[in-house]
Structures are given as C-alpha cells and as structure tokens.
Amino acid sequence: MAEFNREAYSERERSAASMKTLLRKQELVNSYKERLQRSNGFVVFFNFQGIDAYPLTLLRLDIKDLKGEIVVGKNTLFYRAFSDTALSDHRDIFIGPTAALFAYEDPVAVTKKLVEFLKETFDKEWEGRIKGGLLDYKYISPEQVKELAELPSKEELIAKLLGVMMAPVTQLAMTLKAVPQKLVLVLKAIEEEKSKGGQ
C-alpha cells in the first residue's frame, strides 16, 4: 500500500485554492465591466474610509432607489476592470479605500445623492473624498463630478419643461374663463342700470 504523501496533497490543495481565488477575482473584474456597460459608461469613485457600515448601507439603499449601485472593491481589481478605459491614465484613483458608484438611469440624481451624503458626513472635508470617474466612457475629474451633482436631475428637467409647455395652455384657459365672467359682469351692470332707471 502506498504511503500518504502529505506535502503533495497540501500542494494540490493550495493549487486548487489558488485557482479558485483567481477565478473569483476574474468574476469580480467581469462584474465591474458589466456594471460599467449597464451604466452606459458612468462610474464615480470615492473614498469611503470613515463611513460606518450603517450609514453606508442607508446610502446604498437610497442609491438603489435611484436605480444605481455602490460597490466596494479592491483597487487592483477595479484597475484591472477599467484599465481599457480612459481611467488607465488615472491610476491614482485606485489608491486607498475605494468604492464605485454606478447609475443605471440618471447619473445626475445618484451623483447628487452621493455628494449630499458626503457633505453631511464629512462637512468641509467632503470634497477630497471624490476621486473622479467616467461619463460616457470619458474621464471626469473630481471637480467635474461636483459640477455634475449641481445639474438639475432628469425629473427636475422634465418638470421644468412641462411647466414651460403648460404655461400657454394655462394662460389660454384663464383668458377663456375670464371672457364669460366679464360678459356676466357687463350684463349685471346693465341690469342694475335699467333697474335704477326704472325706479
């Protein structure tokens, strides 16, 4: 009977574990690429250090309600996933604790929510938390991310557009409503004149 070789067995175990780890890392890289594609090339990276788990969970839920997603990951895997984009020249984004914000519908709304959260959480130090990102697969700096957060959201723009479109209709309705009212007032005045003249 052959003797059990513990070293050979351990080596095979390590090799299998290593292969599982590599496969898991590749799955993560692929999932980041898929998220970027689903978000039409939009992602914002930010430093989440100092944010407790509970507030971060609440932020994630708020972002999810806005059809977005926050993913915390390893910088090496983020870089590997986005190295074939405009971020390849901005490796400094992938230093320190990093989270990625994806928007699947309205990038402005999710960016606004992130900036509001960072302002509330870090007060004056919030600006250094935003690292940059991509918009339509083009690099955007931290300053451009802040500018994006100041734009009106899709819902706000639609409301303004409807207001502009409805103003002439409302004005016409008011004018049409005023004509019979004025006619009634004139007829009433004539009736009062006749009743005064008849007495």
XYZ file of N, CA and C in Angstrom:
597
model
N 0.829 -1.165 0.000
C 0.000 0.000 0.000
C 0.881 1.238 0.000
N 0.515 2.219 -0.843
C 1.313 3.438 -0.969
C 1.114 4.314 0.254
N 2.208 4.928 0.646
C 2.164 5.806 1.815
C 1.549 7.154 1.419
N 0.776 7.732 2.319
C 0.120 9.020 2.077
C 1.171 10.122 2.090
N 1.227 10.906 1.032
C 2.202 11.992 0.927
C 1.494 13.309 1.263
N 1.674 13.756 2.501
C 1.007 14.959 2.989
C 1.448 16.202 2.212
N 2.721 16.320 1.870
C 3.222 17.504 1.157
C 2.622 17.609 -0.237
N 2.538 16.495 -0.940
C 1.966 16.514 -2.285
C 0.486 16.874 -2.218
N -0.196 16.345 -1.218
C -1.617 16.644 -1.049
C -1.818 18.122 -0.738
N -1.001 18.662 0.158
C -1.094 20.079 0.518
C -0.832 20.967 -0.686
N 0.117 20.561 -1.517
C 0.438 21.340 -2.717
C -0.762 21.361 -3.667
N -1.408 20.213 -3.838
C -2.593 20.150 -4.700
C -3.715 21.016 -4.126
N -3.892 20.965 -2.800
C -4.912 21.787 -2.143
C -4.647 23.271 -2.373
N -3.376 23.665 -2.184
C -3.012 25.074 -2.393
C -3.236 25.482 -3.839
N -2.892 24.599 -4.751
C -3.062 24.894 -6.168
C -4.548 25.061 -6.511
N -5.393 24.188 -5.976
C -6.838 24.282 -6.224
C -7.407 25.555 -5.609
N -6.969 25.886 -4.392
C -7.440 27.108 -3.730
C -6.996 28.338 -4.504
N -5.770 28.297 -4.997
C -5.240 29.415 -5.778
C -6.051 29.600 -7.061
N -6.395 28.488 -7.700
C -7.186 28.554 -8.931
C -8.576 29.122 -8.636
N -9.183 28.709 -7.517
C -10.494 29.242 -7.132
C -10.415 30.747 -6.901
N -9.348 31.187 -6.244
C -9.164 32.614 -5.975
C -9.034 33.392 -7.278
N -8.229 32.872 -8.200
C -8.059 33.546 -9.494
C -9.383 33.628 -10.252
N -10.137 32.533 -10.222
C -11.433 32.534 -10.906
C -12.388 33.535 -10.266
N -12.388 33.593 -8.932
C -13.257 34.541 -8.215
C -12.877 35.983 -8.560
N -11.577 36.265 -8.612
C -11.129 37.620 -8.960
C -11.551 37.979 -10.379
N -11.436 37.025 -11.300
C -11.833 37.291 -12.683
C -13.339 37.527 -12.771
N -14.120 36.794 -11.968
C -15.569 37.022 -11.927
C -15.881 38.444 -11.466
N -15.156 38.917 -10.447
C -15.366 40.284 -9.953
C -15.023 41.311 -11.028
N -13.882 41.115 -11.695
C -13.471 42.031 -12.766
C -14.550 42.070 -13.848
N -15.039 40.904 -14.233
C -16.091 40.847 -15.259
C -17.371 41.531 -14.789
N -17.702 41.374 -13.501
C -18.924 42.021 -12.986
C -18.775 43.543 -12.990
N -17.576 44.060 -12.711
C -17.356 45.513 -12.762
C -17.497 46.016 -14.193
N -16.948 45.253 -15.142
C -17.067 45.639 -16.556
C -18.534 45.635 -16.992
N -19.274 44.622 -16.547
C -20.694 44.515 -16.897
C -21.481 45.685 -16.306
N -21.164 46.069 -15.077
C -21.850 47.210 -14.449
C -21.569 48.494 -15.225
N -20.323 48.670 -15.657
C -19.967 49.861 -16.433
C -20.751 49.891 -17.740
N -20.885 48.744 -18.368
C -21.644 48.676 -19.615
C -23.121 48.985 -19.357
N -23.695 48.419 -18.293
C -25.103 48.680 -17.950
C -25.347 50.145 -17.629
N -24.325 50.821 -17.093
C -24.477 52.232 -16.716
C -24.087 53.174 -17.857
N -23.941 52.623 -19.060
C -23.581 53.422 -20.243
C -22.302 54.217 -20.039
N -21.331 53.593 -19.412
C -20.025 54.231 -19.253
C -19.961 55.240 -18.134
N -20.833 55.114 -17.124
C -20.802 56.047 -15.994
C -20.378 55.330 -14.724
N -19.367 55.884 -14.068
C -18.943 55.411 -12.750
C -18.229 56.562 -12.051
N -18.449 56.684 -10.749
C -17.739 57.666 -9.925
C -17.099 56.899 -8.777
N -15.821 57.168 -8.545
C -15.110 56.525 -7.446
C -14.978 57.504 -6.291
N -15.129 56.981 -5.072
C -14.982 57.828 -3.894
C -14.339 57.045 -2.758
N -13.735 57.789 -1.840
C -13.082 57.218 -0.664
C -14.141 57.044 0.420
N -14.342 55.813 0.861
C -15.379 55.543 1.860
C -14.817 55.397 3.271
N -13.513 55.635 3.433
C -12.901 55.488 4.757
C -13.564 56.441 5.754
N -13.880 55.926 6.935
C -14.501 56.745 7.963
C -16.018 56.719 7.937
N -16.588 56.011 6.974
C -18.047 55.881 6.915
C -18.416 54.563 7.593
N -19.225 54.644 8.623
C -19.658 53.435 9.326
C -20.545 52.581 8.419
N -20.664 51.313 8.776
C -21.418 50.361 7.950
C -22.886 50.758 7.801
N -23.508 51.199 8.888
C -24.942 51.515 8.831
C -25.241 52.694 7.896
N -24.546 53.835 8.037
C -24.813 54.935 7.088
C -24.500 54.548 5.638
N -23.452 53.742 5.440
C -23.123 53.308 4.080
C -24.238 52.418 3.528
N -24.802 51.574 4.371
C -25.920 50.726 3.948
C -27.129 51.578 3.575
N -27.414 52.608 4.371
C -28.533 53.508 4.049
C -28.292 54.225 2.725
N -27.046 54.675 2.510
C -26.709 55.324 1.241
C -26.911 54.348 0.085
N -26.463 53.118 0.263
C -26.639 52.110 -0.790
C -28.113 51.919 -1.128
N -28.964 51.892 -0.110
C -30.403 51.732 -0.345
C -30.986 52.942 -1.083
N -30.558 54.150 -0.691
C -31.019 55.366 -1.385
C -30.589 55.350 -2.846
N -29.348 54.953 -3.078
C -28.823 54.889 -4.446
C -29.573 53.821 -5.242
N -29.868 52.703 -4.605
C -30.617 51.634 -5.277
C -31.997 52.132 -5.695
N -32.648 52.937 -4.836
C -33.954 53.520 -5.172
C -33.865 54.429 -6.394
N -32.690 55.027 -6.608
C -32.473 55.912 -7.757
C -31.939 55.139 -8.961
N -32.033 53.823 -8.913
C -31.561 52.934 -9.987
C -30.046 53.033 -10.168
N -29.341 52.984 -9.051
C -27.888 52.982 -9.075
C -27.361 51.907 -8.146
N -26.036 51.874 -7.994
C -25.423 50.847 -7.157
C -24.070 51.331 -6.664
N -23.761 50.992 -5.411
C -22.438 51.261 -4.853
C -21.757 49.924 -4.629
N -20.521 49.821 -5.111
C -19.743 48.597 -4.962
C -18.418 48.948 -4.305
N -18.107 48.259 -3.222
C -16.809 48.406 -2.569
C -15.940 47.268 -3.081
N -14.723 47.592 -3.504
C -13.869 46.544 -4.057
C -12.398 46.827 -3.861
N -11.596 45.891 -4.339
C -10.144 46.043 -4.258
C -9.666 46.901 -5.422
N -8.737 47.785 -5.127
C -8.218 48.692 -6.154
C -7.604 47.946 -7.334
N -6.879 46.864 -7.057
C -6.240 46.130 -8.157
C -7.289 45.559 -9.107
N -8.404 45.099 -8.551
C -9.460 44.538 -9.401
C -10.215 45.640 -10.143
N -10.457 46.762 -9.466
C -11.068 47.905 -10.159
C -10.173 48.336 -11.326
N -8.871 48.457 -11.054
C -7.959 48.905 -12.111
C -7.942 47.910 -13.268
N -7.910 46.628 -12.935
C -7.905 45.611 -13.988
C -9.182 45.715 -14.833
N -10.314 45.964 -14.185
C -11.591 46.054 -14.905
C -11.661 47.288 -15.800
N -11.067 48.396 -15.350
C -11.206 49.663 -16.073
C -9.928 50.099 -16.789
N -8.952 49.204 -16.870
C -7.671 49.577 -17.486
C -7.782 49.812 -18.987
N -8.832 49.295 -19.619
C -9.004 49.523 -21.057
C -9.927 50.715 -21.337
N -10.133 51.559 -20.324
C -10.955 52.766 -20.481
C -10.060 53.995 -20.305
N -10.684 55.162 -20.262
C -9.938 56.409 -20.060
C -9.307 56.477 -18.670
N -9.671 55.558 -17.775
C -9.091 55.554 -16.424
C -7.691 54.952 -16.387
N -7.252 54.359 -17.477
C -5.923 53.735 -17.477
C -4.823 54.754 -17.186
N -5.052 56.013 -17.517
C -4.063 57.070 -17.254
C -4.253 57.718 -15.888
N -5.207 57.242 -15.120
C -5.526 57.862 -13.822
C -5.475 56.818 -12.706
N -4.351 56.168 -12.609
C -4.187 55.089 -11.627
C -4.313 55.605 -10.190
N -4.076 56.902 -9.989
C -4.165 57.482 -8.642
C -5.566 57.348 -8.042
N -6.571 57.157 -8.879
C -7.932 56.939 -8.384
C -7.984 55.677 -7.531
N -7.158 54.706 -7.887
C -7.212 53.397 -7.247
C -6.191 53.262 -6.122
N -6.094 54.307 -5.303
C -5.234 54.292 -4.116
C -6.124 54.560 -2.910
N -5.934 53.801 -1.859
C -6.739 53.979 -0.651
C -8.091 53.299 -0.769
N -8.899 53.383 0.279
C -10.223 52.749 0.256
C -11.079 53.335 -0.874
N -11.596 52.466 -1.724
C -12.314 52.930 -2.908
C -13.651 52.215 -3.066
N -14.674 53.003 -3.349
C -15.996 52.471 -3.695
C -16.381 53.052 -5.049
N -17.154 52.289 -5.801
C -17.606 52.718 -7.125
C -19.110 52.956 -7.101
N -19.520 54.066 -7.697
C -20.936 54.423 -7.808
C -21.340 54.291 -9.274
N -22.316 53.432 -9.550
C -22.833 53.246 -10.901
C -24.258 53.794 -10.960
N -24.649 54.334 -12.121
C -26.016 54.839 -12.318
C -26.591 54.167 -13.553
N -27.706 53.479 -13.379
C -28.309 52.753 -14.496
C -29.410 53.550 -15.188
N -29.789 54.717 -14.631
C -30.787 55.570 -15.283
C -30.344 57.024 -15.338
N -30.252 57.674 -14.182
C -29.972 59.109 -14.126
C -28.682 59.371 -13.350
N -27.568 59.584 -14.056
C -26.290 59.819 -13.372
C -26.312 61.045 -12.461
N -27.069 62.062 -12.843
C -27.116 63.287 -12.040
C -27.750 63.003 -10.678
N -28.849 62.273 -10.667
C -29.561 62.001 -9.408
C -28.697 61.216 -8.428
N -28.012 60.179 -8.905
C -27.189 59.384 -7.977
C -25.965 60.168 -7.523
N -25.412 60.988 -8.405
C -24.260 61.808 -8.027
C -24.671 62.840 -6.987
N -25.838 63.464 -7.186
C -26.363 64.416 -6.189
C -26.488 63.750 -4.828
N -27.056 62.546 -4.804
C -27.271 61.828 -3.545
C -25.931 61.531 -2.872
N -24.936 61.108 -3.642
C -23.610 60.828 -3.079
C -23.000 62.093 -2.490
N -23.040 63.191 -3.239
C -22.447 64.450 -2.776
C -23.167 64.950 -1.522
N -24.499 64.877 -1.499
C -25.253 65.268 -0.293
C -24.797 64.449 0.907
N -24.666 63.147 0.713
C -24.254 62.254 1.794
C -22.851 62.607 2.288
N -21.925 62.823 1.355
C -20.549 63.154 1.744
C -20.492 64.490 2.474
N -21.287 65.475 2.027
C -21.323 66.780 2.708
C -21.841 66.627 4.130
N -22.917 65.852 4.304
C -23.480 65.641 5.640
C -22.513 64.886 6.545
N -21.810 63.916 5.980
C -20.943 63.050 6.779
C -19.614 63.711 7.118
N -19.021 64.424 6.163
C -17.667 64.937 6.352
C -17.571 66.452 6.385
N -18.680 67.153 6.294
C -18.722 68.607 6.359
C -17.773 69.210 5.321
N -16.743 69.934 5.756
C -15.864 70.648 4.820
C -14.841 69.738 4.147
N -14.633 68.558 4.688
C -13.628 67.643 4.139
C -14.196 66.727 3.058
N -15.444 66.925 2.662
C -16.096 66.010 1.728
C -15.474 66.046 0.336
N -14.978 67.208 -0.085
C -14.509 67.360 -1.462
C -13.356 66.430 -1.805
N -12.481 66.175 -0.850
C -11.352 65.284 -1.104
C -11.748 63.827 -1.209
N -12.989 63.518 -0.943
C -13.468 62.134 -0.974
C -13.746 61.640 -2.392
N -14.092 62.536 -3.285
C -14.411 62.143 -4.656
C -13.110 62.014 -5.433
N -12.945 60.875 -6.099
C -11.687 60.587 -6.787
C -11.744 60.828 -8.295
N -12.943 60.859 -8.861
C -13.082 61.001 -10.309
C -13.888 59.842 -10.850
N -13.937 59.722 -12.179
C -14.692 58.617 -12.758
C -14.822 58.708 -14.256
N -15.905 58.147 -14.761
C -16.179 58.133 -16.194
C -17.611 58.605 -16.451
N -17.784 59.351 -17.512
C -19.102 59.739 -18.008
C -19.072 59.493 -19.505
N -19.934 58.622 -20.004
C -19.889 58.189 -21.408
C -18.505 57.664 -21.768
N -17.920 56.923 -20.856
C -16.604 56.300 -21.019
C -15.467 57.317 -21.122
N -15.727 58.589 -20.844
C -14.683 59.624 -20.850
C -14.367 59.998 -19.409
N -13.088 60.264 -19.147
C -12.654 60.596 -17.791
C -13.299 61.895 -17.320
N -13.770 61.899 -16.075
C -14.230 63.134 -15.438
C -13.469 63.296 -14.123
N -12.994 64.501 -13.902
C -12.206 64.818 -12.712
C -13.130 64.971 -11.502
N -12.568 65.015 -10.300
C -13.406 65.261 -9.116
C -14.213 66.561 -9.234
N -13.620 67.599 -9.818
C -14.327 68.873 -9.990
C -15.517 68.710 -10.935
N -15.330 67.935 -11.992
C -16.425 67.712 -12.941
C -17.543 66.874 -12.314
N -17.171 65.964 -11.413
C -18.186 65.189 -10.689
C -19.027 66.140 -9.841
N -18.369 67.096 -9.175
C -19.089 68.077 -8.349
C -20.019 68.927 -9.214
N -19.552 69.319 -10.399
C -20.390 70.096 -11.321
C -21.600 69.277 -11.772
N -21.381 67.998 -12.023
C -22.469 67.108 -12.426
C -23.549 67.054 -11.347
N -23.118 67.047 -10.082
C -24.065 66.985 -8.959
C -24.902 68.256 -8.848
N -24.431 69.356 -9.418
C -25.162 70.623 -9.344
C -26.187 70.780 -10.466
N -26.121 69.923 -11.475
C -27.085 69.996 -12.575
C -28.463 69.541 -12.103
N -29.515 70.016 -12.762
C -30.847 69.510 -12.405
C -30.975 68.046 -12.832
N -31.689 67.276 -12.034
C -31.884 65.863 -12.363
C -32.854 65.739 -13.532
N -32.957 64.544 -14.054
C -33.855 64.265 -15.169
C -35.297 64.644 -14.801
N -35.718 64.277 -13.586
C -37.082 64.602 -13.137
C -37.300 66.108 -13.051
N -36.294 66.838 -12.539
C -36.413 68.300 -12.436
C -36.515 68.932 -13.817
N -35.711 68.429 -14.767
C -35.763 68.965 -16.131
C -37.123 68.706 -16.777
N -37.662 67.520 -16.570
C -38.976 67.196 -17.135
C -40.047 68.108 -16.536
N -39.980 68.329 -15.223
C -40.957 69.207 -14.562
C -40.869 70.627 -15.114
N -39.646 71.133 -15.302
C -39.480 72.483 -15.857
C -40.014 72.550 -17.283
N -39.712 71.534 -18.077
C -40.175 71.500 -19.461
C -41.701 71.471 -19.516
N -42.311 70.651 -18.674
C -43.776 70.612 -18.628
C -44.348 71.955 -18.206
N -43.703 72.615 -17.258
C -44.148 73.939 -16.820
C -44.118 74.937 -17.957
N -43.043 74.913 -18.736
C -42.911 75.824 -19.881
C -43.957 75.492 -20.938
N -44.172 74.203 -21.168
C -45.142 73.798 -22.187
C -46.578 74.087 -21.748
N -46.855 73.971 -20.470
C -48.218 74.157 -19.968
C -48.578 75.630 -19.761
N -47.611 76.506 -19.649
C -47.885 77.923 -19.384
C -48.821 78.538 -20.425
N -48.580 78.376 -21.735
C -49.505 78.966 -22.711
C -50.912 78.369 -22.619
N -51.011 77.076 -22.366
C -52.319 76.427 -22.253
C -53.065 76.983 -21.043
N -52.374 77.122 -19.934
C -52.979 77.666 -18.715
C -53.432 79.097 -18.947
N -52.580 79.875 -19.609
C -52.921 81.274 -19.886
C -54.157 81.354 -20.788
N -54.238 80.493 -21.794
C -55.395 80.463 -22.685
C -56.654 80.091 -21.904
N -56.545 79.109 -21.038
C -57.701 78.695 -20.231
C -58.170 79.840 -19.339
N -57.231 80.554 -18.748
C -57.589 81.693 -17.887
C -58.283 82.773 -18.710
N -57.784 83.038 -19.910
C -58.378 84.055 -20.781
C -59.790 83.646 -21.179
N -59.951 82.389 -21.576
C -61.277 81.903 -21.966
C -62.248 81.941 -20.791
N -61.763 81.672 -19.609
C -62.603 81.707 -18.412
C -62.982 83.154 -18.081
N -62.075 84.082 -18.336
C -62.310 85.488 -17.996
C -63.356 86.130 -18.907
N -63.442 85.724 -20.179
C -64.381 86.332 -21.127
C -65.823 86.173 -20.649
N -66.315 84.985 -20.332
C -67.709 84.883 -19.840
C -67.912 85.637 -18.527
N -66.909 85.629 -17.653
C -67.040 86.352 -16.388
C -67.232 87.840 -16.651
N -66.453 88.392 -17.578
C -66.581 89.816 -17.909
C -67.947 90.090 -18.532
N -68.411 89.186 -19.384
C -69.718 89.349 -20.016
C -70.821 89.351 -18.956
N -70.737 88.448 -18.006
C -71.722 88.390 -16.920
C -71.692 89.691 -16.130
N -70.497 90.200 -15.837
C -70.379 91.454 -15.088
C -70.997 92.617 -15.864
N -70.764 92.678 -17.167
C -71.326 93.742 -18.003
C -72.849 93.631 -18.023
N -73.371 92.425 -18.220
C -74.827 92.229 -18.239
C -75.447 92.594 -16.894
N -74.779 92.233 -15.811
C -75.274 92.571 -14.476
C -75.305 94.090 -14.292
N -74.264 94.773 -14.776
C -74.205 96.235 -14.667
C -75.335 96.869 -15.469
N -75.600 96.337 -16.662
C -76.694 96.863 -17.491
C -78.023 96.651 -16.777
N -78.204 95.463 -16.200
C -79.449 95.164 -15.484
C -79.642 96.120 -14.316
N -78.550 96.386 -13.577
C -78.626 97.312 -12.441
C -78.967 98.719 -12.920
N -78.383 99.133 -14.049
C -78.675 100.453 -14.616
C -80.155 100.554 -14.976
N -80.669 99.518 -15.600
C -82.081 99.523 -16.005
C -82.987 99.556 -14.780
N -82.611 98.768 -13.756
C -83.460 98.744 -12.558
C -83.402 100.081 -11.837
N -82.279 100.773 -11.848
C -82.172 102.105 -11.236
C -82.947 103.123 -12.066
N -82.852 102.987 -13.386
C -83.538 103.918 -14.281
C -85.042 103.725 -14.232
N -85.514 102.526 -13.979
C -86.933 102.227 -13.944
C -87.574 102.665 -12.638
N -86.851 102.942 -11.611
C -87.436 103.316 -10.320
C -87.685 104.766 -10.211
